[in-house]
Coordinates of C-alpha atoms in Angstrom, one line a residue:
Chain K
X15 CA 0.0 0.0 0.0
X16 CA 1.3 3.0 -0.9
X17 CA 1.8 5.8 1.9
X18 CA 2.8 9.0 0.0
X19 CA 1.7 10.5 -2.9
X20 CA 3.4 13.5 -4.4
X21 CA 2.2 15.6 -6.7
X22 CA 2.8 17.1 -9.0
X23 CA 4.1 13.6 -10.8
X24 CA 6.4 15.8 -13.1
X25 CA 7.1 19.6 -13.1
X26 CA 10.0 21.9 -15.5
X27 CA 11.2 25.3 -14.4
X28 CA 13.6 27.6 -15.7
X29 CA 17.2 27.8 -13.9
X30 CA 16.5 30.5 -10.8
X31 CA 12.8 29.9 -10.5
X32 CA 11.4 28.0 -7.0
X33 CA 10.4 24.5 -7.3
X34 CA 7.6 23.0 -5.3
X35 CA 6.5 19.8 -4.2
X36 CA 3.7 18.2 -2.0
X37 CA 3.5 14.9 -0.4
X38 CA 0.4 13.3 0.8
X39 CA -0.1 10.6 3.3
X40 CA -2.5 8.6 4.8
X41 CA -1.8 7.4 8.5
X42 CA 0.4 8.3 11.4
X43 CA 4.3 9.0 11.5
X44 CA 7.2 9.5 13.5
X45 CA 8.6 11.7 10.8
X46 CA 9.0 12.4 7.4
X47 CA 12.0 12.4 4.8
X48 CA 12.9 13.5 1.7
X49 CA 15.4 11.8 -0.4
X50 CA 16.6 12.8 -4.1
X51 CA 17.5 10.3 -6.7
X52 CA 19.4 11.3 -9.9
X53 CA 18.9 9.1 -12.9
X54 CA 20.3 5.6 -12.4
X55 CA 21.5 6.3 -8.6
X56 CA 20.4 5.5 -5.8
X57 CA 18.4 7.9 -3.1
X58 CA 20.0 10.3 -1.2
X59 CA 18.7 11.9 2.1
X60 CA 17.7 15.7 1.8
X61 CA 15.8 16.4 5.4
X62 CA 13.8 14.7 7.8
X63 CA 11.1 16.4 9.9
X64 CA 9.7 15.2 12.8
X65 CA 5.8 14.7 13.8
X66 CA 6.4 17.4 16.4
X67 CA 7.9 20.1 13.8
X68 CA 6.2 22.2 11.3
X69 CA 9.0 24.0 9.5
X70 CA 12.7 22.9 8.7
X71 CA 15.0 24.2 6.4
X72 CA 18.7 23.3 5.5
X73 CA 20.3 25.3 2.8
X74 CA 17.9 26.2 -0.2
X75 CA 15.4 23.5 1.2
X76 CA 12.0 24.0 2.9
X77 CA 10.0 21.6 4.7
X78 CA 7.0 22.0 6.0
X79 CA 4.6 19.5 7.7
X80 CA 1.0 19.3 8.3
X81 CA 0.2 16.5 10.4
X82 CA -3.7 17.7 10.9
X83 CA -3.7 17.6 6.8
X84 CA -1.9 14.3 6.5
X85 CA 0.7 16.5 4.6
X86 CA 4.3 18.0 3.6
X87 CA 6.0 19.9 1.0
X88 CA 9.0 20.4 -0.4
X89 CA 10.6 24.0 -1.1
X90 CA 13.2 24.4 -3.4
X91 CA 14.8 28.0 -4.3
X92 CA 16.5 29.5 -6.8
X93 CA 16.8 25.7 -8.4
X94 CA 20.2 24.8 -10.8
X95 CA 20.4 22.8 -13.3
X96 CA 21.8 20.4 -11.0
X97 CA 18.5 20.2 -9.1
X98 CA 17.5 18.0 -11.9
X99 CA 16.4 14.5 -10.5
X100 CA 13.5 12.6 -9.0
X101 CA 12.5 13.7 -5.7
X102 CA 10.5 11.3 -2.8
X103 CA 8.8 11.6 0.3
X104 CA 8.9 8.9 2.7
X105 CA 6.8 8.4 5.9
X106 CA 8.1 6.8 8.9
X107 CA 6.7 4.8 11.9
X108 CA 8.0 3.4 14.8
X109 CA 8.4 -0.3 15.0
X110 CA 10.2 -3.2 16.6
X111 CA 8.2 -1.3 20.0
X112 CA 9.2 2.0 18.5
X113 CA 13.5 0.7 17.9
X114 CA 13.4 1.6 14.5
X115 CA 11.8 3.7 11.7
X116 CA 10.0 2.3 8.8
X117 CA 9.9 4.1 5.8
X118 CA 7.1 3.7 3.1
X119 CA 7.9 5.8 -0.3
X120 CA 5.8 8.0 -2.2
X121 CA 5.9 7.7 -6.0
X122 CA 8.1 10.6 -6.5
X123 CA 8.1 13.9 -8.5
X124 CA 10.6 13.8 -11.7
X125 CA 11.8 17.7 -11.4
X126 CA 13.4 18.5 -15.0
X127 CA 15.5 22.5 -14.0
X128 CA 16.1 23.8 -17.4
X129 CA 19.2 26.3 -17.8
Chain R
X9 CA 36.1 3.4 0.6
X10 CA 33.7 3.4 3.4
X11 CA 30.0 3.1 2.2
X12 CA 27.6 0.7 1.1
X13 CA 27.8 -1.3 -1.8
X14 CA 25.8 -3.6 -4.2
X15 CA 26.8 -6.6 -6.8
X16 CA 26.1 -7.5 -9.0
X17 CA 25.0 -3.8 -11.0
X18 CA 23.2 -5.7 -13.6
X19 CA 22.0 -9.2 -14.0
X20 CA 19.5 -11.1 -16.6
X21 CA 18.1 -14.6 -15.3
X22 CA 15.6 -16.9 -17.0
X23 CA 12.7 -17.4 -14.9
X24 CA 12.8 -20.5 -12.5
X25 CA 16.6 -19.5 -11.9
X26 CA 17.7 -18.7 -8.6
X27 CA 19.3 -15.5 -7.8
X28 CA 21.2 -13.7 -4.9
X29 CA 21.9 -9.8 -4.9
X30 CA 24.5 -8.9 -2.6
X31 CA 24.6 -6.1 -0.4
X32 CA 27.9 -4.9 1.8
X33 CA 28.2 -1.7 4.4
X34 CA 31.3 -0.7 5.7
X35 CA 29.6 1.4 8.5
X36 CA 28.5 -1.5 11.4
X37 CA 24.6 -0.1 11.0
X38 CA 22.3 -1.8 12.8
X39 CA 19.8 -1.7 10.5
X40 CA 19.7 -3.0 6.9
X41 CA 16.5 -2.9 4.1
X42 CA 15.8 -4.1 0.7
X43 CA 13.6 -2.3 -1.5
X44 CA 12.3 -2.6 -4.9
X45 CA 11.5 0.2 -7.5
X46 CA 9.1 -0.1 -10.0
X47 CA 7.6 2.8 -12.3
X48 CA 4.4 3.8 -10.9
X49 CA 4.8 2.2 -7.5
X50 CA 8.1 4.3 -6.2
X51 CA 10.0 2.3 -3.8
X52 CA 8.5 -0.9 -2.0
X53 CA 10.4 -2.5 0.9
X54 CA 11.3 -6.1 0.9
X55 CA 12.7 -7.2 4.0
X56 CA 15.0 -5.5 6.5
X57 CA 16.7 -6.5 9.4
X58 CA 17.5 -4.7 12.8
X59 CA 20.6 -6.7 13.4
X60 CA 22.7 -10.0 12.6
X61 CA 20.0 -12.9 12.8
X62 CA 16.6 -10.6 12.9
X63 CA 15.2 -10.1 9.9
X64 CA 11.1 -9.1 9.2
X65 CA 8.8 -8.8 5.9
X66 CA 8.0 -5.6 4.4
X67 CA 5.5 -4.4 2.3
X68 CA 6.4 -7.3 -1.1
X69 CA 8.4 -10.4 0.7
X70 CA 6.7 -13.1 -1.5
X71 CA 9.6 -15.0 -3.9
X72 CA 12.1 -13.3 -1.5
X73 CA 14.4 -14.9 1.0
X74 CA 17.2 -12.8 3.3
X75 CA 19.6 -13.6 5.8
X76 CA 21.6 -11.0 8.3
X77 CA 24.9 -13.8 9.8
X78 CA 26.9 -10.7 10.0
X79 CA 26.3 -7.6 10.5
X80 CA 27.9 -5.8 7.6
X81 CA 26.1 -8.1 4.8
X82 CA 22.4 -8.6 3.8
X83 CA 22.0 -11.0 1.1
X84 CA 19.1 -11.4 -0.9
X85 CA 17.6 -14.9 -2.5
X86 CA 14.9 -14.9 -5.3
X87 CA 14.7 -18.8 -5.0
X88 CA 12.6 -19.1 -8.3
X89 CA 12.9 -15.7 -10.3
X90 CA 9.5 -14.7 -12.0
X91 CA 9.4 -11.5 -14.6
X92 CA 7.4 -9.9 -12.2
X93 CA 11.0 -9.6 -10.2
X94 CA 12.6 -7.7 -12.8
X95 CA 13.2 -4.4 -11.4
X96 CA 15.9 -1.8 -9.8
X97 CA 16.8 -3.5 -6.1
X98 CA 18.1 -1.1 -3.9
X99 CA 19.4 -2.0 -0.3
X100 CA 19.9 0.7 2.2
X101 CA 21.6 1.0 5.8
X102 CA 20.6 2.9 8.9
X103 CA 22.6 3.3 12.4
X104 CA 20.4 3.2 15.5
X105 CA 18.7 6.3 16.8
X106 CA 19.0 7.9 13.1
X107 CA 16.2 8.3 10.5
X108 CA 18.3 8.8 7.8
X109 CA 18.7 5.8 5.3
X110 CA 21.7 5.3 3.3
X111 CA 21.1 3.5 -0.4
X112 CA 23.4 1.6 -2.3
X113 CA 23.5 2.1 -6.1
X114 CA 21.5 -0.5 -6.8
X115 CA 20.9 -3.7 -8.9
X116 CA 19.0 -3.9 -12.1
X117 CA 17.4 -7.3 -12.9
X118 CA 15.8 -8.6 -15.6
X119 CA 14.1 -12.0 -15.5
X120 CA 13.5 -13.2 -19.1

């Protein structure tokens, strides 16, 4: 079952311009994550936010979270060219009586930064 | 090089064939996860385990077999591959107390 749904599915800005995405989900979490994955690579880890925060930023990155809304989104400014790539959300519980985090992954945003 | 890495990158099996990825980290995380990625369905976990010798289903762990002797390695069996296995494997690392997941490069398979 699939937690997080982003949207938009695909978006193309010009070189400068803000890019911004929303994630969806449906149950609880411990926090939420955003990872980036360029073509043919595997995901890196942008930002986590926690249940308990509503705003986060590190570097040109915004996060906010809604948890009343069952949402997040994703600020990008002044994107590159380099900000090219495919961009996820994942929501994370507590299992193993709250040891670990769980992640379940959205089905991404394909962000296209033209220069 | 410190980091986690998986073998093979690319591999074609017939079906029925038996198949193990491989999966290495050189950081002693606790916690290691398989996941499989599939256009329209983002990433779906497989297994993971929260140490040497504990290992639990995920979301897809039908056709899939895993095994955590040591810490550092997390091995995973297709004992019969079907074409519904071909797909972009990804396995991932996590230290205790962190959120943060840490992917390998992943494994493309095809199952002709």
């Amino acid at each position: 079952s699939q937690q997080g749904e982003e949207d938009p599915q695909a978006l193309s800005i010009q070189e400068g311009e803000n890019a911004t995405m929303n994630c969806s989900y449906k149950t609880s979490i411990n926090n939420l994550q955003w990872y980036r994955q360029n073509s043919g690579r595997g995901l890196v880890h942008l930002i986590l936010i926690r249940s308990n925060e509503r705003e986060k930023h590190s570097g040109r990155l915004r996060v906010t979270l809604d948890t009343s809304k069952k949402s997040s989104s994703l600020l990008i400014t002044a994107s590159r060219a380099a900000d090219t790539a495919s961009y996820f959300c994942a929501t994370g519980t507590l299992v193993y009586g709250g040891a670990t985090n769980k992640l379940i992954f959205g089905t991404g945003t394909l962000l296209a930064v033209q220069p | 090089d410190a980091g986690i890495t998986q073998s093979p990158r690319y591999k074609i099996t017939e079906t029925g064939r038996q198949v193990t990825l491989m999966c290495h980290q050189t950081w002693s995380h606790s916690y290691m996860f398989w996941y499989r990625q599939d256009l329209g369905h983002g990433l779906r976990l497989i297994y993971y385990s929260a140490a040497a010798d504990i290992t639990d289903k995920g979301e897809v762990p039908d056709g899939y077999v895993v095994s955590r002797s040591k810490t550092e390695n997390f091995p995973l069996t297709l004992e019969s591959a079907t074409r519904s296995q071909t797909s972009v494997y990804f396995c991932a690392s996590k230290p205790s107390g962190s959120g943060e997941q840490y992917f390998g490069p992943g494994t493309r398979l095809t199952v002709t």
